[in-house]
GROMACS .gro file of N, CA, C and O in nm:
model
  308
    1MET      N    1   0.085  -0.133   0.005
    1MET     CA    2  -0.008  -0.004   0.006
    1MET      C    3   0.091   0.137  -0.001
    1MET      O    4   0.169   0.154   0.096
    2SER      N    5   0.062   0.218  -0.096
    2SER     CA    6   0.155   0.330  -0.091
    2SER      C    7   0.072   0.427  -0.026
    2SER      O    8  -0.025   0.441   0.047
    3ALA      N    9   0.156   0.528  -0.009
    3ALA     CA   10   0.100   0.674   0.107
    3ALA      C   11  -0.027   0.727   0.017
    3ALA      O   12  -0.088   0.747   0.100
    4SER      N   13  -0.027   0.728  -0.110
    4SER     CA   14  -0.125   0.790  -0.184
    4SER      C   15  -0.266   0.689  -0.138
    4SER      O   16  -0.353   0.763  -0.117
    5ASP      N   17  -0.240   0.570  -0.150
    5ASP     CA   18  -0.359   0.474  -0.116
    5ASP      C   19  -0.406   0.511   0.030
    5ASP      O   20  -0.527   0.516   0.057
    6SER      N   21  -0.318   0.499   0.120
    6SER     CA   22  -0.326   0.520   0.265
    6SER      C   23  -0.422   0.672   0.264
    6SER      O   24  -0.496   0.662   0.336
    7ASN      N   25  -0.385   0.785   0.190
    7ASN     CA   26  -0.430   0.906   0.202
    7ASN      C   27  -0.593   0.908   0.144
    7ASN      O   28  -0.676   0.960   0.199
    8GLN      N   29  -0.577   0.814   0.058
    8GLN     CA   30  -0.761   0.813  -0.015
    8GLN      C   31  -0.826   0.733   0.073
    8GLN      O   32  -0.937   0.777   0.099
    9GLY      N   33  -0.793   0.640   0.165
    9GLY     CA   34  -0.879   0.558   0.260
    9GLY      C   35  -0.892   0.638   0.349
    9GLY      O   36  -1.005   0.648   0.406
   10SER      N   37  -0.812   0.730   0.406
   10SER     CA   38  -0.835   0.820   0.542
   10SER      C   39  -0.927   0.925   0.477
   10SER      O   40  -0.986   0.973   0.565
   11ARG      N   41  -0.899   0.991   0.369
   11ARG     CA   42  -0.993   1.089   0.300
   11ARG      C   43  -1.125   1.054   0.293
   11ARG      O   44  -1.233   1.141   0.348
   12ALA      N   45  -1.169   0.920   0.251
   12ALA     CA   46  -1.295   0.863   0.268
   12ALA      C   47  -1.350   0.855   0.398
   12ALA      O   48  -1.481   0.875   0.407
   13VAL      N   49  -1.278   0.807   0.481
   13VAL     CA   50  -1.338   0.802   0.623
   13VAL      C   51  -1.360   0.946   0.696
   13VAL      O   52  -1.454   0.966   0.735
   14TYR      N   53  -1.302   1.036   0.644
   14TYR     CA   54  -1.311   1.168   0.705
   14TYR      C   55  -1.443   1.221   0.639
   14TYR      O   56  -1.531   1.293   0.702
   15ASP      N   57  -1.424   1.195   0.507
   15ASP     CA   58  -1.580   1.259   0.425
   15ASP      C   59  -1.671   1.192   0.478
   15ASP      O   60  -1.793   1.256   0.499
   16PHE      N   61  -1.694   1.053   0.500
   16PHE     CA   62  -1.806   0.986   0.560
   16PHE      C   63  -1.822   1.043   0.708
   16PHE      O   64  -1.953   1.073   0.728
   17TRP      N   65  -1.716   1.053   0.785
   17TRP     CA   66  -1.761   1.087   0.921
   17TRP      C   67  -1.830   1.246   0.921
   17TRP      O   68  -1.943   1.250   0.981
   18LEU      N   69  -1.768   1.336   0.851
   18LEU     CA   70  -1.823   1.456   0.838
   18LEU      C   71  -1.956   1.465   0.774
   18LEU      O   72  -2.041   1.527   0.830
   19GLY      N   73  -2.002   1.387   0.699
   19GLY     CA   74  -2.150   1.376   0.634
   19GLY      C   75  -2.241   1.324   0.762
   19GLY      O   76  -2.312   1.339   0.715
   20THR      N   77  -2.171   1.204   0.830
   20THR     CA   78  -2.260   1.163   0.925
   20THR      C   79  -2.292   1.239   1.022
   20THR      O   80  -2.409   1.237   1.089
   21ILE      N   81  -2.197   1.312   1.056
   21ILE     CA   82  -2.190   1.424   1.200
   21ILE      C   83  -2.329   1.505   1.123
   21ILE      O   84  -2.408   1.544   1.203
   22SER      N   85  -2.329   1.578   1.026
   22SER     CA   86  -2.425   1.665   0.958
   22SER      C   87  -2.525   1.600   0.970
   22SER      O   88  -2.652   1.656   1.003
   23HIS      N   89  -2.557   1.498   0.892
   23HIS     CA   90  -2.653   1.418   0.892
   23HIS      C   91  -2.744   1.394   1.050
   23HIS      O   92  -2.862   1.430   1.054
   24LEU      N   93  -2.658   1.343   1.125
   24LEU     CA   94  -2.727   1.332   1.263
   24LEU      C   95  -2.782   1.450   1.324
   24LEU      O   96  -2.871   1.443   1.389
   25LEU      N   97  -2.692   1.546   1.334
   25LEU     CA   98  -2.715   1.679   1.382
   25LEU      C   99  -2.867   1.743   1.316
   25LEU      O  100  -2.950   1.808   1.390
   26GLY      N  101  -2.863   1.709   1.185
   26GLY     CA  102  -3.006   1.750   1.132
   26GLY      C  103  -3.101   1.663   1.159
   26GLY      O  104  -3.225   1.740   1.160
   27GLN      N  105  -3.096   1.567   1.198
   27GLN     CA  106  -3.201   1.481   1.280
   27GLN      C  107  -3.286   1.528   1.380
   27GLN      O  108  -3.393   1.510   1.409
   28ILE      N  109  -3.196   1.603   1.460
   28ILE     CA  110  -3.221   1.648   1.573
   28ILE      C  111  -3.251   1.789   1.589
   28ILE      O  112  -3.256   1.866   1.692
   29GLY      N  113  -3.260   1.829   1.480
   29GLY     CA  114  -3.299   1.960   1.458
   29GLY      C  115  -3.203   2.080   1.451
   29GLY      O  116  -3.225   2.210   1.463
   30GLY      N  117  -3.080   2.028   1.458
   30GLY     CA  118  -2.978   2.116   1.451
   30GLY      C  119  -2.872   2.137   1.332
   30GLY      O  120  -2.765   2.154   1.325
   31GLY      N  121  -2.951   2.098   1.219
   31GLY     CA  122  -2.880   2.099   1.101
   31GLY      C  123  -2.825   2.227   1.031
   31GLY      O  124  -2.844   2.318   1.088
   32LEU      N  125  -2.781   2.217   0.923
   32LEU     CA  126  -2.713   2.327   0.857
   32LEU      C  127  -2.851   2.442   0.808
   32LEU      O  128  -2.958   2.367   0.778
   33PRO      N  129  -2.805   2.550   0.816
   33PRO     CA  130  -2.935   2.669   0.768
   33PRO      C  131  -2.964   2.648   0.630
   33PRO      O  132  -2.871   2.584   0.560
   34ALA      N  133  -3.094   2.648   0.595
   34ALA     CA  134  -3.104   2.654   0.457
   34ALA      C  135  -3.011   2.745   0.373
   34ALA      O  136  -2.992   2.850   0.389
   35GLY      N  137  -2.988   2.668   0.241
   35GLY     CA  138  -2.884   2.733   0.179
   35GLY      C  139  -2.746   2.751   0.197
   35GLY      O  140  -2.666   2.821   0.131
   36ALA      N  141  -2.698   2.684   0.313
   36ALA     CA  142  -2.552   2.656   0.350
   36ALA      C  143  -2.507   2.591   0.273
   36ALA      O  144  -2.521   2.484   0.224
   37THR      N  145  -2.362   2.645   0.244
   37THR     CA  146  -2.282   2.600   0.142
   37THR      C  147  -2.154   2.609   0.213
   37THR      O  148  -2.108   2.679   0.285
   38SER      N  149  -2.052   2.489   0.168
   38SER     CA  150  -1.908   2.513   0.212
   38SER      C  151  -1.843   2.619   0.128
   38SER      O  152  -1.828   2.633   0.027
   39SER      N  153  -1.749   2.672   0.213
   39SER     CA  154  -1.672   2.815   0.165
   39SER      C  155  -1.531   2.764   0.184
   39SER      O  156  -1.463   2.852   0.233
   40VAL      N  157  -1.508   2.619   0.181
   40VAL     CA  158  -1.369   2.567   0.217
   40VAL      C  159  -1.293   2.636   0.062
   40VAL      O  160  -1.335   2.572  -0.029
   41PRO      N  161  -1.160   2.686   0.079
   41PRO     CA  162  -1.098   2.716  -0.043
   41PRO      C  163  -1.058   2.587  -0.124
   41PRO      O  164  -1.023   2.485  -0.034
   42GLU      N  165  -1.048   2.582  -0.223
   42GLU     CA  166  -1.013   2.459  -0.344
   42GLU      C  167  -0.855   2.473  -0.312
   42GLU      O  168  -0.777   2.574  -0.308
   43GLY      N  169  -0.804   2.341  -0.345
   43GLY     CA  170  -0.645   2.323  -0.339
   43GLY      C  171  -0.580   2.314  -0.229
   43GLY      O  172  -0.471   2.304  -0.191
   44LEU      N  173  -0.658   2.293  -0.113
   44LEU     CA  174  -0.571   2.288   0.022
   44LEU      C  175  -0.513   2.139   0.026
   44LEU      O  176  -0.599   2.070  -0.015
   45PRO      N  177  -0.411   2.117   0.083
   45PRO     CA  178  -0.357   2.005   0.089
   45PRO      C  179  -0.440   1.934   0.192
   45PRO      O  180  -0.480   1.963   0.302
   46TYR      N  181  -0.450   1.797   0.181
   46TYR     CA  182  -0.462   1.670   0.283
   46TYR      C  183  -0.378   1.673   0.396
   46TYR      O  184  -0.247   1.667   0.367
   47PRO      N  185  -0.412   1.670   0.514
   47PRO     CA  186  -0.563   1.690   0.596
   47PRO      C  187  -0.582   1.810   0.621
   47PRO      O  188  -0.712   1.854   0.677
   48VAL      N  189  -0.543   1.950   0.568
   48VAL     CA  190  -0.558   2.069   0.589
   48VAL      C  191  -0.700   2.080   0.533
   48VAL      O  192  -0.803   2.146   0.599
   49ASP      N  193  -0.744   2.030   0.417
   49ASP     CA  194  -0.876   2.054   0.351
   49ASP      C  195  -0.978   1.988   0.459
   49ASP      O  196  -1.070   2.029   0.467
   50GLN      N  197  -0.947   1.861   0.544
   50GLN     CA  198  -1.063   1.816   0.613
   50GLN      C  199  -1.083   1.884   0.746
   50GLN      O  200  -1.208   1.912   0.782
   51VAL      N  201  -0.965   1.958   0.787
   51VAL     CA  202  -1.003   2.034   0.923
   51VAL      C  203  -1.069   2.170   0.875
   51VAL      O  204  -1.162   2.185   0.936
   52ALA      N  205  -1.050   2.211   0.760
   52ALA     CA  206  -1.132   2.341   0.689
   52ALA      C  207  -1.256   2.292   0.686
   52ALA      O  208  -1.362   2.378   0.724
   53LYS      N  209  -1.280   2.196   0.629
   53LYS     CA  210  -1.436   2.147   0.602
   53LYS      C  211  -1.509   2.124   0.761
   53LYS      O  212  -1.607   2.202   0.750
   54ALA      N  213  -1.450   2.069   0.846
   54ALA     CA  214  -1.481   2.057   0.980
   54ALA      C  215  -1.521   2.185   1.047
   54ALA      O  216  -1.629   2.216   1.095
   55ALA      N  217  -1.428   2.290   1.019
   55ALA     CA  218  -1.422   2.402   1.080
   55ALA      C  219  -1.563   2.494   1.022
   55ALA      O  220  -1.648   2.547   1.090
   56VAL      N  221  -1.567   2.493   0.910
   56VAL     CA  222  -1.676   2.554   0.829
   56VAL      C  223  -1.822   2.477   0.868
   56VAL      O  224  -1.922   2.537   0.930
   57MET      N  225  -1.811   2.336   0.876
   57MET     CA  226  -1.968   2.255   0.924
   57MET      C  227  -2.000   2.323   1.064
   57MET      O  228  -2.115   2.320   1.092
   58THR      N  229  -1.891   2.297   1.141
   58THR     CA  230  -1.916   2.342   1.250
   58THR      C  231  -1.999   2.471   1.312
   58THR      O  232  -2.058   2.501   1.353
   59GLN      N  233  -1.914   2.551   1.221
   59GLN     CA  234  -1.997   2.724   1.236
   59GLN      C  235  -2.124   2.697   1.166
   59GLN      O  236  -2.217   2.770   1.245
   60GLN      N  237  -2.127   2.658   1.082
   60GLN     CA  238  -2.281   2.662   1.003
   60GLN      C  239  -2.357   2.546   1.152
   60GLN      O  240  -2.494   2.606   1.114
   61LEU      N  241  -2.348   2.454   1.162
   61LEU     CA  242  -2.417   2.395   1.272
   61LEU      C  243  -2.448   2.457   1.387
   61LEU      O  244  -2.565   2.467   1.449
   62LEU      N  245  -2.346   2.535   1.415
   62LEU     CA  246  -2.392   2.633   1.568
   62LEU      C  247  -2.495   2.741   1.509
   62LEU      O  248  -2.551   2.777   1.594
   63GLN      N  249  -2.456   2.802   1.389
   63GLN     CA  250  -2.561   2.898   1.345
   63GLN      C  251  -2.692   2.844   1.346
   63GLN      O  252  -2.777   2.910   1.389
   64GLY      N  253  -2.732   2.719   1.305
   64GLY     CA  254  -2.843   2.658   1.272
   64GLY      C  255  -2.912   2.628   1.413
   64GLY      O  256  -3.022   2.657   1.445
   65MET      N  257  -2.831   2.576   1.501
   65MET     CA  258  -2.863   2.554   1.638
   65MET      C  259  -2.907   2.664   1.707
   65MET      O  260  -2.986   2.688   1.793
   66GLY      N  261  -2.847   2.789   1.666
   66GLY     CA  262  -2.845   2.923   1.771
   66GLY      C  263  -2.988   2.964   1.705
   66GLY      O  264  -3.068   3.013   1.782
   67GLN      N  265  -3.036   2.944   1.593
   67GLN     CA  266  -3.141   2.990   1.505
   67GLN      C  267  -3.272   2.911   1.583
   67GLN      O  268  -3.384   2.960   1.604
   68VAL      N  269  -3.235   2.798   1.617
   68VAL     CA  270  -3.341   2.700   1.667
   68VAL      C  271  -3.382   2.754   1.797
   68VAL      O  272  -3.481   2.731   1.863
   69LEU      N  273  -3.248   2.784   1.908
   69LEU     CA  274  -3.246   2.812   2.031
   69LEU      C  275  -3.328   2.943   2.085
   69LEU      O  276  -3.355   2.989   2.159
   70ALA      N  277  -3.256   3.032   1.971
   70ALA     CA  278  -3.282   3.193   1.984
   70ALA      C  279  -3.442   3.218   2.041
   70ALA      O  280  -3.425   3.270   2.152
   71PRO      N  281  -3.552   3.159   1.990
   71PRO     CA  282  -3.674   3.178   2.034
   71PRO      C  283  -3.689   3.172   2.184
   71PRO      O  284  -3.748   3.251   2.255
   72ALA      N  285  -3.653   3.067   2.217
   72ALA     CA  286  -3.631   2.995   2.341
   72ALA      C  287  -3.556   3.087   2.467
   72ALA      O  288  -3.616   3.130   2.573
   73LEU      N  289  -3.461   3.124   2.407
   73LEU     CA  290  -3.363   3.182   2.492
   73LEU      C  291  -3.424   3.346   2.527
   73LEU      O  292  -3.433   3.402   2.606
   74GLN      N  293  -3.495   3.418   2.405
   74GLN     CA  294  -3.541   3.533   2.414
   74GLN      C  295  -3.657   3.539   2.500
   74GLN      O  296  -3.705   3.631   2.563
   75ALA      N  297  -3.742   3.432   2.520
   75ALA     CA  298  -3.844   3.420   2.592
   75ALA      C  299  -3.823   3.380   2.740
   75ALA      O  300  -3.889   3.412   2.816
   76GLY      N  301  -3.705   3.367   2.778
   76GLY     CA  302  -3.679   3.335   2.900
   76GLY      C  303  -3.694   3.200   2.924
   76GLY      O  304  -3.730   3.203   3.072
   77VAL      N  305  -3.712   3.115   2.873
   77VAL     CA  306  -3.745   2.952   2.901
   77VAL      C  307  -3.613   2.903   2.959
   77VAL      O  308  -3.489   2.908   2.931
   0.00000   0.00000   0.00000
């Protein structure tokens, strides 16, 4: 197994994991806001690209959760 093969395998695992997290959080109401897109720059080397994807996804998920929770927080619940 070459280093390139190993990178492709771990890249697939990262992509699967990031997709799973997004899907699971979407199921409990903390999904990505409508129209959210990834703003990760193209051409980043692996694994920096995976960290950038995770950071963007985390920001979007937290914004979505904030939108869901904001009415309750404003109501003082």
